Coordinates of C-alpha atoms and ligand atoms in Angstrom, one line a residue:
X1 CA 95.5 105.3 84.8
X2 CA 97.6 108.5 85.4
X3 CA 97.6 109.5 81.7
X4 CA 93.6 109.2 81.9
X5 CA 93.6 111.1 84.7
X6 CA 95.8 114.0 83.9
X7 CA 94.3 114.1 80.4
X8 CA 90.9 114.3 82.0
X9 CA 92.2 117.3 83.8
X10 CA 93.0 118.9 80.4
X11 CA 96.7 118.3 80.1
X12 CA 96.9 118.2 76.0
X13 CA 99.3 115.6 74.2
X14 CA 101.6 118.7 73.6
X15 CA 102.6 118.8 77.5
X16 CA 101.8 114.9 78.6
X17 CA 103.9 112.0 77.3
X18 CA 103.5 108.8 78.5
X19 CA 105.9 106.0 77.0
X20 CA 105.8 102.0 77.4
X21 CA 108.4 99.9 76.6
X22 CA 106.2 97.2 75.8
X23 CA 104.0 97.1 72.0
X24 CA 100.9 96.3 73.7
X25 CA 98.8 95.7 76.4
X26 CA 98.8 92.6 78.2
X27 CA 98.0 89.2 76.7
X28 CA 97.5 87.6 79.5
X29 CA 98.2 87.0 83.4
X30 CA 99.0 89.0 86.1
X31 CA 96.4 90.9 88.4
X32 CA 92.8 89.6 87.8
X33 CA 91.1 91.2 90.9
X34 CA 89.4 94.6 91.2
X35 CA 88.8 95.6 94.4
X36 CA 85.3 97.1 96.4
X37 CA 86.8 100.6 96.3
X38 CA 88.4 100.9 93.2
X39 CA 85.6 99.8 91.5
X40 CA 83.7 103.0 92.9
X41 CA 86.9 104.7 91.6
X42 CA 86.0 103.2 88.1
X43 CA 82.6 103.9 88.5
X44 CA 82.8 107.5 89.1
X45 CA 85.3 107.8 85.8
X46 CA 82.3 105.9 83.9
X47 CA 84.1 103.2 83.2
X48 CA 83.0 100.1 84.9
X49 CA 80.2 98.9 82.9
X50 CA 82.0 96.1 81.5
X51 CA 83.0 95.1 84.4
X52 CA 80.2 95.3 86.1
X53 CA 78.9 92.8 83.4
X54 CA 81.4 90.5 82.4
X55 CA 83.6 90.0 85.0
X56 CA 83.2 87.0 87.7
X57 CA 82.2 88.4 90.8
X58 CA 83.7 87.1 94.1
X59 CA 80.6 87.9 97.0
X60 CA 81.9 84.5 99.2
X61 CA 85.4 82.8 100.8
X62 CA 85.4 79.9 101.4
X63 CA 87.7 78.4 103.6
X64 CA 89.1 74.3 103.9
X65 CA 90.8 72.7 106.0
X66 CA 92.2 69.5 106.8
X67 CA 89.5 66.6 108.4
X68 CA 89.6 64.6 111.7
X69 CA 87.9 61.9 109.3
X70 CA 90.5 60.4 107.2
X71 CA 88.5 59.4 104.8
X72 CA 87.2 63.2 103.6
X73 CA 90.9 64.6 103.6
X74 CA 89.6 68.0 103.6
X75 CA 86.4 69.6 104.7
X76 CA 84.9 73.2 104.4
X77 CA 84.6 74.9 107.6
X78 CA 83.0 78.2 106.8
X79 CA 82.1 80.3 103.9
X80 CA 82.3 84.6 104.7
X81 CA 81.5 86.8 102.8
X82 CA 84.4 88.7 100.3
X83 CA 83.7 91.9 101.5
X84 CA 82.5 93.1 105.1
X85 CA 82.9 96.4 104.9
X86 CA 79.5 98.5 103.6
X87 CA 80.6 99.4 99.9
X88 CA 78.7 99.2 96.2
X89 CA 79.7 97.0 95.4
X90 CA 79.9 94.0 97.7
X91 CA 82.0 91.6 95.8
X92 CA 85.4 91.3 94.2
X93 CA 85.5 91.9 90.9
X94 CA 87.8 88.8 88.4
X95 CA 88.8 89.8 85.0
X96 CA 92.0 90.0 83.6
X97 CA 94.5 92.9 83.9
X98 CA 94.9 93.6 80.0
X99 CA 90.9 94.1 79.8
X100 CA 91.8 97.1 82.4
X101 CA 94.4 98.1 80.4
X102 CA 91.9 98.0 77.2
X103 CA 89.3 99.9 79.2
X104 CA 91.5 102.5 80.4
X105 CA 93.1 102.6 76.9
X106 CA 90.4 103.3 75.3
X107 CA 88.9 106.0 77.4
X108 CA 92.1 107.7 77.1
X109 CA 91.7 108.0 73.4
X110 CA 88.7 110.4 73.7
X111 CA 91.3 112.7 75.4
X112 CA 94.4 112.3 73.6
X113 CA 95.1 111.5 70.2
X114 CA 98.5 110.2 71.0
X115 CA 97.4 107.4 73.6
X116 CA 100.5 105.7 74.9
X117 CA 103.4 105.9 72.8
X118 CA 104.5 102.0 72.9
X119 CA 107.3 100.1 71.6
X120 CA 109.4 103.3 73.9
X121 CA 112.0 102.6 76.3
X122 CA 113.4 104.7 79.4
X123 CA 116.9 104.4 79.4
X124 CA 118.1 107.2 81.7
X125 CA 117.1 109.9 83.4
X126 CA 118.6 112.5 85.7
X127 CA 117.9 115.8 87.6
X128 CA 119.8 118.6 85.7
X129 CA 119.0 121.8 87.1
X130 CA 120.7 124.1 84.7
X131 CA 117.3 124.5 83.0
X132 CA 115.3 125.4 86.4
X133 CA 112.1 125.1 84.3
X134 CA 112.5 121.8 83.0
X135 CA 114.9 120.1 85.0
X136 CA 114.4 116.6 84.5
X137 CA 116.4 115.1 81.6
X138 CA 115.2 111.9 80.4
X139 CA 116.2 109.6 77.4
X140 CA 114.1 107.5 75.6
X141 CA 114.7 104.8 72.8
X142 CA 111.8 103.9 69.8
X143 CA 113.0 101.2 67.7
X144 CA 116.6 101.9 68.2
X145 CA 116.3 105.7 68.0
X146 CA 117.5 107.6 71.1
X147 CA 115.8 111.5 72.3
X148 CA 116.5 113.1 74.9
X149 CA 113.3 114.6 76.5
X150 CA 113.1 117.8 79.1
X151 CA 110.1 117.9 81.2
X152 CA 109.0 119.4 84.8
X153 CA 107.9 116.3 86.3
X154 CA 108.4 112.9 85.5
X155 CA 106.2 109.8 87.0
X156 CA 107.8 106.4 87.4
X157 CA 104.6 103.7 86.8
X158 CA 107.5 101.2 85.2
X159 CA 107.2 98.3 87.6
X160 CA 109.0 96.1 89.8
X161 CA 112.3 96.8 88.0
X162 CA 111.8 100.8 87.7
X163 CA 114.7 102.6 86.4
X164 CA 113.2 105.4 87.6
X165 CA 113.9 104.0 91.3
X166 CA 117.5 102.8 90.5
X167 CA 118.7 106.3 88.7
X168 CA 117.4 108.0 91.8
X169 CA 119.6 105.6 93.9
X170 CA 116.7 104.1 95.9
X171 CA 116.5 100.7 96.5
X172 CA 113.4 98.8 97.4
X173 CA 113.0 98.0 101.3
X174 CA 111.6 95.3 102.9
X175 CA 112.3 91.5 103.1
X176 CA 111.8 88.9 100.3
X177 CA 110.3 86.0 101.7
X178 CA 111.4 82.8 99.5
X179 CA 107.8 81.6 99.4
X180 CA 107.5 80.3 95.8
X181 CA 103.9 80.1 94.4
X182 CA 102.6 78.2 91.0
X183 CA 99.5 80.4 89.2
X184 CA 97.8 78.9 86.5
X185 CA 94.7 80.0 85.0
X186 CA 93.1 77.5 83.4
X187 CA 89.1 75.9 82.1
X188 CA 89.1 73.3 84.7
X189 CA 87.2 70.0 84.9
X190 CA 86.5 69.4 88.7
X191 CA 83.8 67.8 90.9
X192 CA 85.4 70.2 93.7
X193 CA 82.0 72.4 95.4
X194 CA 83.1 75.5 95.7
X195 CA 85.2 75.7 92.4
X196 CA 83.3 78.7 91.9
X197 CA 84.1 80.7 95.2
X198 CA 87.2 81.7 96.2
X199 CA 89.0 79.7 98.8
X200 CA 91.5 79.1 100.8
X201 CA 92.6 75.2 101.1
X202 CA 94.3 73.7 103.7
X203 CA 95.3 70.3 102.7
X204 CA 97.9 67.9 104.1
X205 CA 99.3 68.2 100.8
X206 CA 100.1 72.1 100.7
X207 CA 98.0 75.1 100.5
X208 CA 96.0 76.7 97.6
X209 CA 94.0 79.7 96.8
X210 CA 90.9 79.4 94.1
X211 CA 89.8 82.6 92.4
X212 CA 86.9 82.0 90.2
X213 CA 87.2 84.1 87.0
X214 CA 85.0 85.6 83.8
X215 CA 83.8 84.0 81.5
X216 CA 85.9 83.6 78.1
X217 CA 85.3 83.7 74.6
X218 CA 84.7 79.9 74.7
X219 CA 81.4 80.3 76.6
X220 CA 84.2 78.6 79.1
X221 CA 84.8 80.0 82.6
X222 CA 88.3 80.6 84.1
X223 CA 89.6 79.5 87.0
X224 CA 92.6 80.5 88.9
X225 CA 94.8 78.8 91.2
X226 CA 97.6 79.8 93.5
X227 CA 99.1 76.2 94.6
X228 CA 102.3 76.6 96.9
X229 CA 105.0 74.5 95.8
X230 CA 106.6 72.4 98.2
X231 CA 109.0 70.4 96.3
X232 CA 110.3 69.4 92.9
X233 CA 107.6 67.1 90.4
X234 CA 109.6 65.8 87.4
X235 CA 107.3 65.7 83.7
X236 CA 105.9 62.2 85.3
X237 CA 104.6 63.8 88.3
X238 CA 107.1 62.2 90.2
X239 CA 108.5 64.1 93.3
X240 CA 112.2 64.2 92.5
X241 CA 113.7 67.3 95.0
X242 CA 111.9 67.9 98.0
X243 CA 114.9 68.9 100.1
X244 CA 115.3 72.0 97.3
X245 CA 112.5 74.2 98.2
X246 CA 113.8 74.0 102.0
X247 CA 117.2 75.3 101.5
X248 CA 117.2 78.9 101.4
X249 CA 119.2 80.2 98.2
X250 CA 117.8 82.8 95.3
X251 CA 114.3 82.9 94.1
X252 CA 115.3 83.2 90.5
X253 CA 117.2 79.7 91.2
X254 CA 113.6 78.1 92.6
X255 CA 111.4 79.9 90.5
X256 CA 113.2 78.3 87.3
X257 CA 112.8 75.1 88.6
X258 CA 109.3 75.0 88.7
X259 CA 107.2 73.4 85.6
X260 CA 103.8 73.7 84.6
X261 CA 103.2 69.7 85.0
X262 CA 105.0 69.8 88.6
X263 CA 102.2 72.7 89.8
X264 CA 99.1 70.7 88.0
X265 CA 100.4 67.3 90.1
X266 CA 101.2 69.7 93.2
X267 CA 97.3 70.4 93.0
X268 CA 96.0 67.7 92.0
X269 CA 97.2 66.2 94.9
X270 CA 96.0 69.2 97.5
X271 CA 92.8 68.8 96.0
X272 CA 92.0 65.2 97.5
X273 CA 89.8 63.5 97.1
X274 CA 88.4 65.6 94.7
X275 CA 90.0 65.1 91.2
X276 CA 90.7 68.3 89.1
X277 CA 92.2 68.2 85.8
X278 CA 92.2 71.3 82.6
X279 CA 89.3 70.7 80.7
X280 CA 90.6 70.7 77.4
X281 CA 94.2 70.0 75.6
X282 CA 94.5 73.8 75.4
X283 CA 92.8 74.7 78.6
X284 CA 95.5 76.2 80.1
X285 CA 95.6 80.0 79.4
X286 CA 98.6 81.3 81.3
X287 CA 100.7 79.5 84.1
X288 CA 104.1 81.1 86.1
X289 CA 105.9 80.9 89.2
X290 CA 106.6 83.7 91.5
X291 CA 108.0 84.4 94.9
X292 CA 106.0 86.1 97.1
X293 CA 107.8 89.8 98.3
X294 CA 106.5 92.4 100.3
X295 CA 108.8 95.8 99.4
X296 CA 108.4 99.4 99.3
X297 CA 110.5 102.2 97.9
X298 CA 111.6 104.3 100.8
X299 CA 110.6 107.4 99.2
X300 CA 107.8 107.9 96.5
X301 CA 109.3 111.4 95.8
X302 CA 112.4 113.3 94.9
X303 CA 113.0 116.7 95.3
X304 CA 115.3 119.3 93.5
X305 CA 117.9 121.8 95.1
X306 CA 115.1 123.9 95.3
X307 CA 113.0 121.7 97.5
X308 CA 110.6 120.8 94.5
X309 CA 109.1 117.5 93.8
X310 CA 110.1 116.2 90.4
X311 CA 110.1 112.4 89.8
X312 CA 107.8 110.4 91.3
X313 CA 107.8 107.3 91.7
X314 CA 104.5 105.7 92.1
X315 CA 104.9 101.6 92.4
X316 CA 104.6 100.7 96.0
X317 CA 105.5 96.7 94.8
X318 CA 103.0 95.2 97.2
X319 CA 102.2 91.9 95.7
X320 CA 99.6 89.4 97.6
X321 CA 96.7 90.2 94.6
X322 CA 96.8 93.6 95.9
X323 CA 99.4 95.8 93.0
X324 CA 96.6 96.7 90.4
X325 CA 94.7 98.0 92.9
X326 CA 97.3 99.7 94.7
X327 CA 98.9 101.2 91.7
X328 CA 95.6 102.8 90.3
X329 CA 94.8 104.4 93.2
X330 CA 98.0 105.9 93.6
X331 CA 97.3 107.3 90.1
X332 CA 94.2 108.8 91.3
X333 CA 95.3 110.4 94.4
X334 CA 98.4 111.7 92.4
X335 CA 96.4 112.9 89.4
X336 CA 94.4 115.7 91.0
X337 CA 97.5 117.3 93.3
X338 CA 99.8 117.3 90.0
X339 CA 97.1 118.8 87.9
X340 CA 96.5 121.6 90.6
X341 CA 100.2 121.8 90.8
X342 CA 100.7 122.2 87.0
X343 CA 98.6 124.9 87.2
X344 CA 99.5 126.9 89.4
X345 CA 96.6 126.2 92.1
X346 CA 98.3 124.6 94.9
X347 CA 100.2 127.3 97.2
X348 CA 103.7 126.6 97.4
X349 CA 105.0 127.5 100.4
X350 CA 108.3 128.6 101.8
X351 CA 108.6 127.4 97.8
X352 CA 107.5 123.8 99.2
X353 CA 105.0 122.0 97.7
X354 CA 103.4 120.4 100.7
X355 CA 100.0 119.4 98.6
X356 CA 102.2 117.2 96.6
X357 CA 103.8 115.7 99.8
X358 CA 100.6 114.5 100.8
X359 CA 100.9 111.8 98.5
X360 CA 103.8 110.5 99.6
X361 CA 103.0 111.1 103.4
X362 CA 99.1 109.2 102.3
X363 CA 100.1 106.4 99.9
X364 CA 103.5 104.9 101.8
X365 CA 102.0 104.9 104.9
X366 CA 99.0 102.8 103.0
X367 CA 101.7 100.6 101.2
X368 CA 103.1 100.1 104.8
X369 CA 100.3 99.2 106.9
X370 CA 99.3 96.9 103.4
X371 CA 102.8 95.4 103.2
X372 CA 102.3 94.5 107.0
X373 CA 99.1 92.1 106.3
X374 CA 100.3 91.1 103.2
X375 CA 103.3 89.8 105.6
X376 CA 101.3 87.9 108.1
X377 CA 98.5 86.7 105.7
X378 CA 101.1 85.2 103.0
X379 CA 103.2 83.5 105.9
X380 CA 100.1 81.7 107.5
X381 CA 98.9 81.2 104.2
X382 CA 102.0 79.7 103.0
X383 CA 102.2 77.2 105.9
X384 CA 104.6 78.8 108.2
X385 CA 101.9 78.3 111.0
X386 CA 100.3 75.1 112.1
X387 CA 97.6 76.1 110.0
X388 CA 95.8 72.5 110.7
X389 CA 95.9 73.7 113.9
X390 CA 92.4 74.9 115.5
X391 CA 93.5 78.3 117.3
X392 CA 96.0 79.4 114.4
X393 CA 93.2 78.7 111.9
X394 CA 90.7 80.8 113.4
X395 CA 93.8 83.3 113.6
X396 CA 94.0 82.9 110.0
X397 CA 90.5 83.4 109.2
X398 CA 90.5 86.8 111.6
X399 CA 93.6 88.2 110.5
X400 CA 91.1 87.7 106.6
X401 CA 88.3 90.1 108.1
X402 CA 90.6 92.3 110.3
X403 CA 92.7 93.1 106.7
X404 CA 89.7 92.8 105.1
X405 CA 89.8 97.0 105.1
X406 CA 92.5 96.9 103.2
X407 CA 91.8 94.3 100.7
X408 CA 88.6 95.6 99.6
X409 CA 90.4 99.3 99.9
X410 CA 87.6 100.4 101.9
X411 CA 89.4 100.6 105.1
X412 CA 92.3 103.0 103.8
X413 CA 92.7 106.3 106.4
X414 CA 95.0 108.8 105.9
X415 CA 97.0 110.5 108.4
X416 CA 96.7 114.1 109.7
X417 CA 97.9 116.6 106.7
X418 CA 97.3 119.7 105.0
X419 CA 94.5 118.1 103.6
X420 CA 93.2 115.6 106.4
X421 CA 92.5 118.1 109.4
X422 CA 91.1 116.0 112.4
X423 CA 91.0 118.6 115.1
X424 CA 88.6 121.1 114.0
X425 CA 86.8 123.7 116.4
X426 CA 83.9 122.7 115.1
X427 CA 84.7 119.1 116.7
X428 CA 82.7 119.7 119.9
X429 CA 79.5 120.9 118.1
X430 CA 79.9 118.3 115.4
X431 CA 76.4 115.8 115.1
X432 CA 79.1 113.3 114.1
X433 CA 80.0 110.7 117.1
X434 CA 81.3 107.5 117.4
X435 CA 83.8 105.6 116.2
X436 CA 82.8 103.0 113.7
X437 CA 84.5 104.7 111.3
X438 CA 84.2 101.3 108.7
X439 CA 80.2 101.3 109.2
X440 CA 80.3 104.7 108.6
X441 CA 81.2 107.4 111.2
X442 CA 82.4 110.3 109.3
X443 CA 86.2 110.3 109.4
X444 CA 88.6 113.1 107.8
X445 CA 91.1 111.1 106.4
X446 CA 88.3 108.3 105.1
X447 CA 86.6 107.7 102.1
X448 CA 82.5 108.9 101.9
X449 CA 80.5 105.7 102.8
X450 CA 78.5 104.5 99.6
X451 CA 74.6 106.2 100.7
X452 CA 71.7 105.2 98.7
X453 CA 68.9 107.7 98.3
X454 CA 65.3 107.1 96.9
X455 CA 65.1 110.2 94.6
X456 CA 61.9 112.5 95.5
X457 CA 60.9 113.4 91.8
X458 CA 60.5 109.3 90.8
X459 CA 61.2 107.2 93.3
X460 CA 64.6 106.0 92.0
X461 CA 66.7 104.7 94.2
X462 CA 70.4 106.4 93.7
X463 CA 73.7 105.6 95.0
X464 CA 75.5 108.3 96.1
Ligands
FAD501 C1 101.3 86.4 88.9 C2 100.8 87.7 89.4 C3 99.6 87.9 89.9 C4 99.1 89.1 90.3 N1 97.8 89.2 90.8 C5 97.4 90.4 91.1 C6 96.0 90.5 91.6 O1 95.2 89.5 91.6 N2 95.6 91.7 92.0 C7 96.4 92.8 91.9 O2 95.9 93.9 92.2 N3 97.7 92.7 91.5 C8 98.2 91.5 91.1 N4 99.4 91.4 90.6 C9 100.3 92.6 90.6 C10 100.0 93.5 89.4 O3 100.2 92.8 88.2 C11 101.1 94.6 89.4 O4 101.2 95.1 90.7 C12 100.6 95.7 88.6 O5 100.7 95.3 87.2 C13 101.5 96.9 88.8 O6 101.1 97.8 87.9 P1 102.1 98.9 87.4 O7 101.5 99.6 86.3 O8 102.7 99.7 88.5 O9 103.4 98.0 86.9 P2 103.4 97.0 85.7 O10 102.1 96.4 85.4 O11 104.6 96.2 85.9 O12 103.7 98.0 84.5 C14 104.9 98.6 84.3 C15 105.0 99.1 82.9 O13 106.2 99.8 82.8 C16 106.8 99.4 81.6 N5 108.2 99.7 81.7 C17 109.0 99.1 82.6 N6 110.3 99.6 82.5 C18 110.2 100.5 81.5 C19 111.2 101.4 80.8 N7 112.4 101.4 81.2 N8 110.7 102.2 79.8 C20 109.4 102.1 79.4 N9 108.5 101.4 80.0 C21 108.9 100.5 81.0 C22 106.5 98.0 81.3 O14 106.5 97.7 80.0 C23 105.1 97.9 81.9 O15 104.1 98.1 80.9 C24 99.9 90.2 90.2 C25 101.2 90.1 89.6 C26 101.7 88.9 89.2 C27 103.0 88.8 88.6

């Protein structure tokens, strides 16, 4: 996304490099949702057509809990919709992260001839300021040959594990909750209702989230399913270790322990009385554990002696379905402030470079306030609350539409900065009052509301 970007701003392949370790994008997995907001992103790049048209999109959330009426296990208690902010588009978008990658990948090529250079390691890099001009010395390794690259500025988009991060000494903050999730995505065969909204189930048997996904090449649709695993299921579907899950001790040590057959039986059983089963032998597309974390580097910038930002590091590591998003739109507010930098069209002052700080000062105060709901909504998700509970489940379901802001990225406000100026003299005079600023009270700091105009010269209607 931040090669696009930067590339779109007319850096040329002879000053941008962009490396990946791995040979290609991804298969399959991961991130599958595109939010509200970045989808106006993708829009305004022209690139969202195809997901416009092919992925699933998410307009309802349904949410289960479990019955007074033993017989019915669980029932639905109310359906809301995905997103309640005013945006274009009013639903979450489901496709799968490597058709982003694609999409991006292959915009990217109008602009640069080199694309990403794959199959291309970082192995080290360091701030050596005896070449003031280029001071950032990075080594790279392409099938087992080494080069050592100079550059002004170097951007670290490499993950969860950046060695970006660790060669600048900055560890990630933040607890790691030892909640340990099953994801499989999978054709499914169910006579479940609202296997085509997402949902959030309460059963006595442990919690799950549905995401209904595209269509595949098949004619077949995905579906997704977060299933919380409460114990140990052995190939039978026998439980054979429910003490383990209880005792705190490593995620890695859990996570291995958890089997493909042990999440279908863990779901199969939060599903009743409905049955669910994969459709086909080789329905399953992807499956994996994974612990949910909510962690944030403590800076997203390093300076020089000079007081210059050099490396960046962009990955904010908020998981909860929220890192795709959150990474991309850290590209694009990046993009635009390094370009003017690069060029020589952002002041520097008191040989500062305060535009560039902006991004810090707006995207970790984001990933804060992010990591925050990601925290309360993944603990009452994951059954640290009575959830079954009438009061906590209405908590639940508010604490959904109060983050709702965040999770459809329409809600994001930035703070007070050299480019967010609240107190204006023109404040008292301004025809702008109120403070709805979701439903569309101007607010510096905000994104522009979505406006849809009927054009005078033929009548089309326009979003703006
Ligand atoms: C099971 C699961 C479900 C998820 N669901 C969602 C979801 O629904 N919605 C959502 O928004 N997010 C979701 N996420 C999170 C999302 O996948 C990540 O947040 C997102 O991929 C982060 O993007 P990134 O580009 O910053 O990092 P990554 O996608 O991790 O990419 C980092 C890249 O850096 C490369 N790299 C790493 N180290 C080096 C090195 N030393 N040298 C060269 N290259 C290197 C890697 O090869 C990789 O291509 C999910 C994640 C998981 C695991």
């Amino acid at each position: 996304m931040l090669e696009l970007l930067l590339a779109r701003y007319g850096l040329t392949d002879a000053s941008l490099l962009c490396i990946d370790a791995k040979p290609h994008i991804l298969k399959s997995g991961q991130a599958d949702g595109i939010q509200p907001r970045t989808m106006e992103v993708l829009k305004s790049l022209g690139i969202s057509d195809e997901i416009e048209n092919e992925a699933c999109q998410m307009w309802e959330f349904a949410f289960w809990k479990p019955s007074d009426d033993k017989a019915k296990v669980i029932e639905r208690t109310s359906v809301v919709p995905e997103v309640i902010p005013p945006a274009r588009f009013k639903y979450e978008a489901t496709i799968h992260q490597g058709r982003i990658e694609r999409i991006l990948e292959t915009d990217l090529l109008r602009y640069s001839g080199r694309g990403v250079l794959r199959n291309t390691k970082l192995l080290h890099m360091q701030l050596d300021e005896n070449d003031t001009e280029f001071p950032v010395l990075a080594e790279t390794e392409t099938d087992g040959v080494k080069r050592l690259i100079r550059t002004k500025y170097l951007v670290g988009a490499d993950g969860a594990h950046s060695v970006v991060r660790r060669c600048m000494g900055l560890t990630l903050d933040g607890e790691s909750l030892d909640h340990i999730w099953g994801v499989i995505d999978l054709v499914i065969d169910t006579d479940f209702p609202d296997i085509r909204r997402r949902c959030a189930i309460h059963s006595p048997a442990g919690s799950i989230m549905v995401i209904p996904r595209e269509r595949i090449v098949t004619g077949d649709y995905l579906t997704r399913l977060y299933v919380q695993v409460p114990g140990l299921v052995d190939q039978k579907g026998d439980l054979i270790d429910e003490e383990a899950f209880k005792v705190p001790r490593s995620g890695r040590d859990l996570r291995a322990k958890v089997t493909l057959e042990g999440i279908l039986q863990q779901a199969t059983n939060a599903f009743r009385p409905y049955s669910i089963r994969p459709k086909h032998h080789d329905s399953i597309d992807w499956w994996a554990a994974y612990q949910i974390g909510q962690r944030v580097s403590p800076k997203f910038i390093v300076k020089d002696s000079q007081g210059i930002d050099r490396p960046v590091i962009h990955i904010p590591s908020p998981k909860g379905g929220q890192g795709m998003n959150v990474s991309m739109m850290d590209s694009y507010n990046l993009a635009w402030k390094l370009a003017y930098h690069i060029n020589g069209i952002s002041p520097m002052i008191d040989n500062l470079t305060p535009l560039l700080d902006t991004y810090q000062v707006e995207r970790q105060s984001n990933a804060h306030i992010l990591i925050d709901f990601d925290r309360k909504f993944s603990a009452m998700f994951s059954g640290e609350m009575d959830i079954g509970a009438e009061h906590t489940y209405k908590e639940f379901r508010e604490t959904f539409s109060t983050g709702n802001g965040f999770t459809s990225g329409c809600g994001v406000e930035y703070p007070e900065s050299m480019v967010v100026v609240r107190d204006s003299p023109d404040n008292a005079t301004s025809p702008v009052h109120g403070t709805n600023y979701l439903l569309g009270v101007l607010r510096p700091g905000r994104r522009l509301l979505n406006v849809m105009l009927e054009r005078h010269a033929d009548g089309w209607r326009r979003d703006i």
